[in-house]
Amino acid sequence: MQKNELRAFTTWLGDNDVCYTVVKQNAVVELPDAIENSDSVAKLSEGKIYPMLVNLKEIKSISKEARDHFSMQNRPPGVSAIGLLIKSPASTLIGNFFLGLNKSIVPVKLFTNEEKAVLWLKQFQKK
Amino acid sequence: MSKELEEIYKKVCLLAGEKTSIKADKKKGILTGLKKLEETLKANKKQEEENSKRINEILKVVISLANLKYDKKAKISNKKSHFDALALGINMLGEELEASTISLHEKEVLLKEIHHRVKNNLQVISSLLNLQSEKIKQPDLLETFMESQNRIRAMALVHEKLYQSKNLSQIDFTEYVHSFINQMSSSYSLDPDKIKMHMLADMNPHFFKIDTAIPCSLILNELISNSYKYAFPKNRKGNIYLHFAKEKETKNTAQYILEISDDGVGISPEIDIKNTSSLGLQLVDLLTSQIEGKLELDRKGGTKFTIRFPVEKN
């Protein structure tokens, strides 16, 4: 399993056909980080569309430009659904922004439990 | 140990000593307990001060956002506390607010652009009419084209004055009248030695909104055109007078007078301004009603149209 270490994220494609992104400890996510993440996910996916689990637990902040990029409003979505893992007050707040103000064009749901998140994401796997 | 705790310790020892003989290890225990209590109280006080400082910082950002100022951001520490989440939330809301609101400056630029475009479009229409009129041979039709051109130019001038004005919603009508007279004189290319234009407007600025400025500009256009065209036939010499002033004012409204007169041949006594076939005079009557004004015609020694109209104060 190949893991990509980016400035603000670690990304990999799981054996369960779910794409994983973990936000690094106290990461301040800016637009270049968001683009780097999308590029990394696109490379891992090799043209296929997978559901994605994003672990936001350790995030510190995220800029408006990065949020807009992740909402995928003006570009084709590289993923079929997004599960957001939250824990800290900041990660909960950012998660709620993606449900309300920075709505994504693919289904998004917040979770505190990884297993439940993966279970929900599996229904969006393309056969 | 602080003075207050030292006092408490002394009192505790005194109390214990009065009833039982207090042992040294018990004294030590009391002392340790009190020290711990003091440390906890100090830590709580420090936390309270820290919390109060952060609330103040966040409030300052909220106040800035309420004033539509987006440059201030709340600080976020690495502690992942509720205060950090609150600061982050306020910052993110500010960013969303900034992205979804039009600043006052942008609004001004947009309004200026609109008035500029309206003026340009009106000028294009006027030029098109001019080009078309070059092919017209019939004098009556040619005159109709010229009248339409003048009406369009009068309105274009209002929009030009609007985008040059400070607040983009009102124009100084005194200034407009002066510019209009220049425009009108060049349009009719009349010899100033034969027909003299006299401006009796006071020089104070009088600001009108577009709803008043456009009808007034068209009234001015119709009445001055009429004088130019009909008052001085067969090379007759004469004068046209334009009087514009504020007559009186109350708390909420001001009353203005717009008077256009000439010492020409005079308007035919058969013409009833309330029931005329002349499009120009019909327009004057209609536009006067639009601004809730009163129109009077005096036929003595030429022609004098007087329009009195109210303008609401800002």
XYZ file of N, CA and C in Angstrom, chain A residues 12-106:
285
model
N -3.699 7.637 0.893
C -3.460 6.307 0.332
C -4.778 5.676 -0.096
N -4.663 4.616 -0.903
C -5.849 3.870 -1.334
C -5.879 2.570 -0.537
N -6.946 2.393 0.227
C -7.043 1.218 1.091
C -7.360 -0.046 0.294
N -7.062 -1.215 0.885
C -7.392 -2.495 0.241
C -8.902 -2.663 0.090
N -9.650 -1.924 0.904
C -11.120 -2.001 0.848
C -11.723 -1.071 -0.213
N -10.872 -0.570 -1.122
C -11.320 0.352 -2.189
C -11.944 1.639 -1.642
N -11.422 2.082 -0.536
C -11.787 3.403 0.002
C -10.502 4.235 0.014
N -10.607 5.463 -0.459
C -9.445 6.347 -0.475
C -9.354 7.062 0.879
N -8.165 7.117 1.430
C -7.992 7.711 2.762
C -7.162 8.994 2.691
N -7.583 9.981 3.489
C -6.798 11.203 3.657
C -6.789 11.546 5.149
N -5.589 11.660 5.701
C -5.498 12.037 7.115
C -4.823 13.410 7.192
N -5.486 14.320 7.864
C -4.915 15.662 8.029
C -3.869 15.603 9.146
N -2.693 16.172 8.873
C -1.603 16.108 9.849
C -1.864 17.005 11.066
N -1.188 16.682 12.136
C -1.326 17.401 13.417
C -1.171 18.918 13.232
N -2.168 19.667 13.667
C -2.177 21.142 13.614
C -1.943 21.722 12.214
N -2.417 21.009 11.215
C -2.237 21.491 9.840
C -3.112 22.720 9.568
N -2.503 23.699 8.921
C -3.249 24.874 8.451
C -3.395 24.659 6.944
N -4.572 24.255 6.522
C -4.750 23.832 5.126
C -5.042 25.037 4.230
N -4.182 25.239 3.237
C -4.355 26.336 2.270
C -4.671 25.729 0.901
N -4.975 26.617 -0.072
C -5.343 26.133 -1.410
C -4.285 25.205 -2.040
N -2.976 25.539 -1.987
C -1.992 24.614 -2.599
C -2.035 23.215 -1.974
N -2.355 23.162 -0.658
C -2.470 21.852 -0.011
C -3.670 21.084 -0.564
N -4.769 21.818 -0.741
C -5.990 21.190 -1.247
C -5.765 20.645 -2.663
N -5.080 21.446 -3.483
C -4.802 21.003 -4.871
C -3.851 19.792 -4.841
N -2.835 19.866 -3.986
C -1.879 18.758 -3.871
C -2.613 17.476 -3.473
N -3.587 17.617 -2.571
C -4.357 16.460 -2.111
C -5.176 15.856 -3.258
N -5.873 16.748 -4.014
C -6.699 16.255 -5.132
C -5.836 15.548 -6.168
N -4.666 16.139 -6.458
C -3.759 15.526 -7.437
C -3.297 14.147 -6.952
N -2.979 14.081 -5.671
C -2.505 12.821 -5.094
C -3.603 11.754 -5.166
N -4.839 12.154 -4.823
C -5.970 11.214 -4.870
C -6.213 10.750 -6.316
N -6.082 11.692 -7.253
C -6.294 11.355 -8.669
C -5.256 10.326 -9.135
N -4.013 10.505 -8.704
C -2.960 9.557 -9.081
C -3.214 8.181 -8.479
N -3.615 8.177 -7.222
C -3.879 6.897 -6.539
C -5.054 6.166 -7.189
N -6.047 6.933 -7.633
C -7.280 6.346 -8.173
C -7.098 5.797 -9.584
N -6.118 6.292 -10.290
C -5.825 5.866 -11.688
C -7.085 5.877 -12.550
N -7.806 6.946 -12.483
C -8.976 7.118 -13.342
C -10.268 6.564 -12.769
N -10.178 5.771 -11.720
C -11.409 5.238 -11.106
C -11.931 6.219 -10.058
N -13.202 6.086 -9.720
C -13.798 6.967 -8.712
C -14.058 6.145 -7.446
N -13.450 6.575 -6.349
C -13.626 5.871 -5.077
C -14.305 6.796 -4.058
N -14.940 6.209 -3.053
C -15.389 7.051 -1.934
C -14.171 7.404 -1.078
N -14.247 8.505 -0.338
C -13.070 8.954 0.406
C -13.381 9.235 1.880
N -12.484 8.768 2.704
C -12.593 9.052 4.138
C -11.540 10.105 4.487
N -11.994 11.229 5.039
C -11.064 12.302 5.406
C -11.040 12.422 6.930
N -9.873 12.162 7.503
C -9.735 12.291 8.952
C -9.310 13.716 9.297
N -10.278 14.460 9.827
C -10.049 15.888 10.128
C -9.634 16.125 11.577
N -9.516 15.053 12.347
C -9.393 15.175 13.811
C -8.299 16.132 14.287
N -7.165 16.171 13.550
C -6.026 16.965 14.035
C -5.891 18.323 13.330
N -6.855 18.682 12.512
C -6.753 19.930 11.737
C -6.774 21.167 12.656
N -6.047 22.206 12.236
C -6.080 23.461 13.005
C -7.010 24.467 12.317
N -6.808 24.659 11.012
C -7.695 25.569 10.273
C -7.618 25.269 8.782
N -8.558 25.849 8.043
C -8.590 25.652 6.589
C -9.065 26.952 5.939
N -8.382 27.383 4.900
C -8.739 28.669 4.268
C -9.995 28.539 3.401
N -10.589 29.683 3.079
C -11.808 29.699 2.241
C -11.537 29.080 0.876
N -10.367 29.429 0.303
C -10.018 28.914 -1.037
C -9.919 27.396 -1.010
N -9.316 26.866 0.057
C -9.181 25.413 0.169
C -10.556 24.766 0.349
N -11.419 25.412 1.149
C -12.776 24.864 1.345
C -13.528 24.842 0.019
N -13.409 25.948 -0.731
C -14.097 26.020 -2.028
C -13.589 24.930 -2.973
N -12.259 24.683 -2.934
C -11.690 23.649 -3.799
C -12.267 22.276 -3.432
N -12.340 22.007 -2.126
C -12.852 20.707 -1.683
C -14.353 20.548 -1.943
N -15.067 21.673 -2.089
C -16.509 21.560 -2.357
C -16.775 21.122 -3.799
N -15.731 21.188 -4.647
C -15.759 20.664 -6.036
C -16.876 21.274 -6.887
N -17.261 22.533 -6.604
C -18.384 23.146 -7.324
C -18.095 23.350 -8.815
N -16.854 23.688 -9.139
C -16.557 24.008 -10.547
C -15.585 23.027 -11.191
N -15.588 21.798 -10.727
C -14.700 20.803 -11.336
C -15.320 19.427 -11.172
N -14.922 18.466 -12.021
C -15.505 17.133 -11.874
C -15.048 16.502 -10.556
N -15.971 15.865 -9.847
C -15.576 15.283 -8.558
C -14.664 14.084 -8.784
N -13.585 14.005 -8.042
C -12.673 12.863 -8.184
C -13.072 11.714 -7.290
N -14.108 11.927 -6.467
C -14.558 10.897 -5.517
C -16.086 10.761 -5.594
N -16.595 9.621 -5.086
C -18.045 9.401 -5.190
C -18.791 9.870 -3.932
N -18.103 9.916 -2.795
C -18.712 10.397 -1.541
C -17.589 10.713 -0.558
N -17.909 11.499 0.448
C -16.882 11.851 1.437
C -17.421 11.612 2.851
N -16.648 10.860 3.624
C -16.957 10.697 5.046
C -15.939 11.526 5.810
N -16.406 12.382 6.687
C -15.476 13.243 7.436
C -15.391 12.754 8.878
N -14.186 12.385 9.272
C -13.983 11.935 10.656
C -13.650 13.135 11.519
N -14.447 13.348 12.557
C -14.244 14.535 13.393
C -14.104 14.129 14.864
N -13.483 15.031 15.637
C -13.372 14.792 17.076
C -13.259 16.117 17.828
N -12.226 16.896 17.476
C -11.997 18.157 18.173
C -13.093 19.163 17.826
N -13.260 20.205 18.655
C -14.263 21.232 18.312
C -13.996 21.844 16.927
N -12.686 22.065 16.602
C -12.379 22.675 15.300
C -12.768 21.754 14.149
N -12.459 20.465 14.278
C -12.781 19.533 13.181
C -14.298 19.408 13.027
N -15.039 19.461 14.154
C -16.509 19.388 14.089
C -17.060 20.603 13.337
N -16.473 21.754 13.656
C -16.919 22.994 13.023
C -16.650 22.986 11.516
N -15.431 22.557 11.151
C -15.080 22.508 9.718
C -15.995 21.514 8.997
N -16.228 20.381 9.642
C -17.128 19.376 9.064
C -18.492 19.963 8.785
N -18.998 20.738 9.741
C -20.316 21.353 9.563
C -20.325 22.421 8.464
N -19.191 23.077 8.255
C -19.093 24.032 7.145
C -19.269 23.291 5.819
N -18.686 22.079 5.731
C -18.830 21.308 4.488
C -20.251 20.787 4.293
N -21.019 20.720 5.360
C -22.424 20.302 5.226
C -23.319 21.489 4.891
N -22.910 22.674 5.353
C -23.767 23.857 5.182
C -23.266 24.840 4.161
N -22.210 25.600 4.509
C -21.779 26.704 3.644
C -20.920 26.291 2.447
N -20.066 25.285 2.628
C -19.197 24.863 1.507
C -19.646 23.491 1.003
N -20.931 23.421 0.656
C -21.537 22.138 0.265
C -20.815 21.498 -0.911
N -20.554 20.225 -0.765
C -19.891 19.470 -1.828
C -20.946 18.945 -2.804
N -20.504 18.644 -4.030
C -21.482 18.124 -5.004
C -21.678 16.614 -4.837
N -20.849 15.981 -4.001
C -21.061 14.547 -3.719
C -21.572 14.424 -2.276
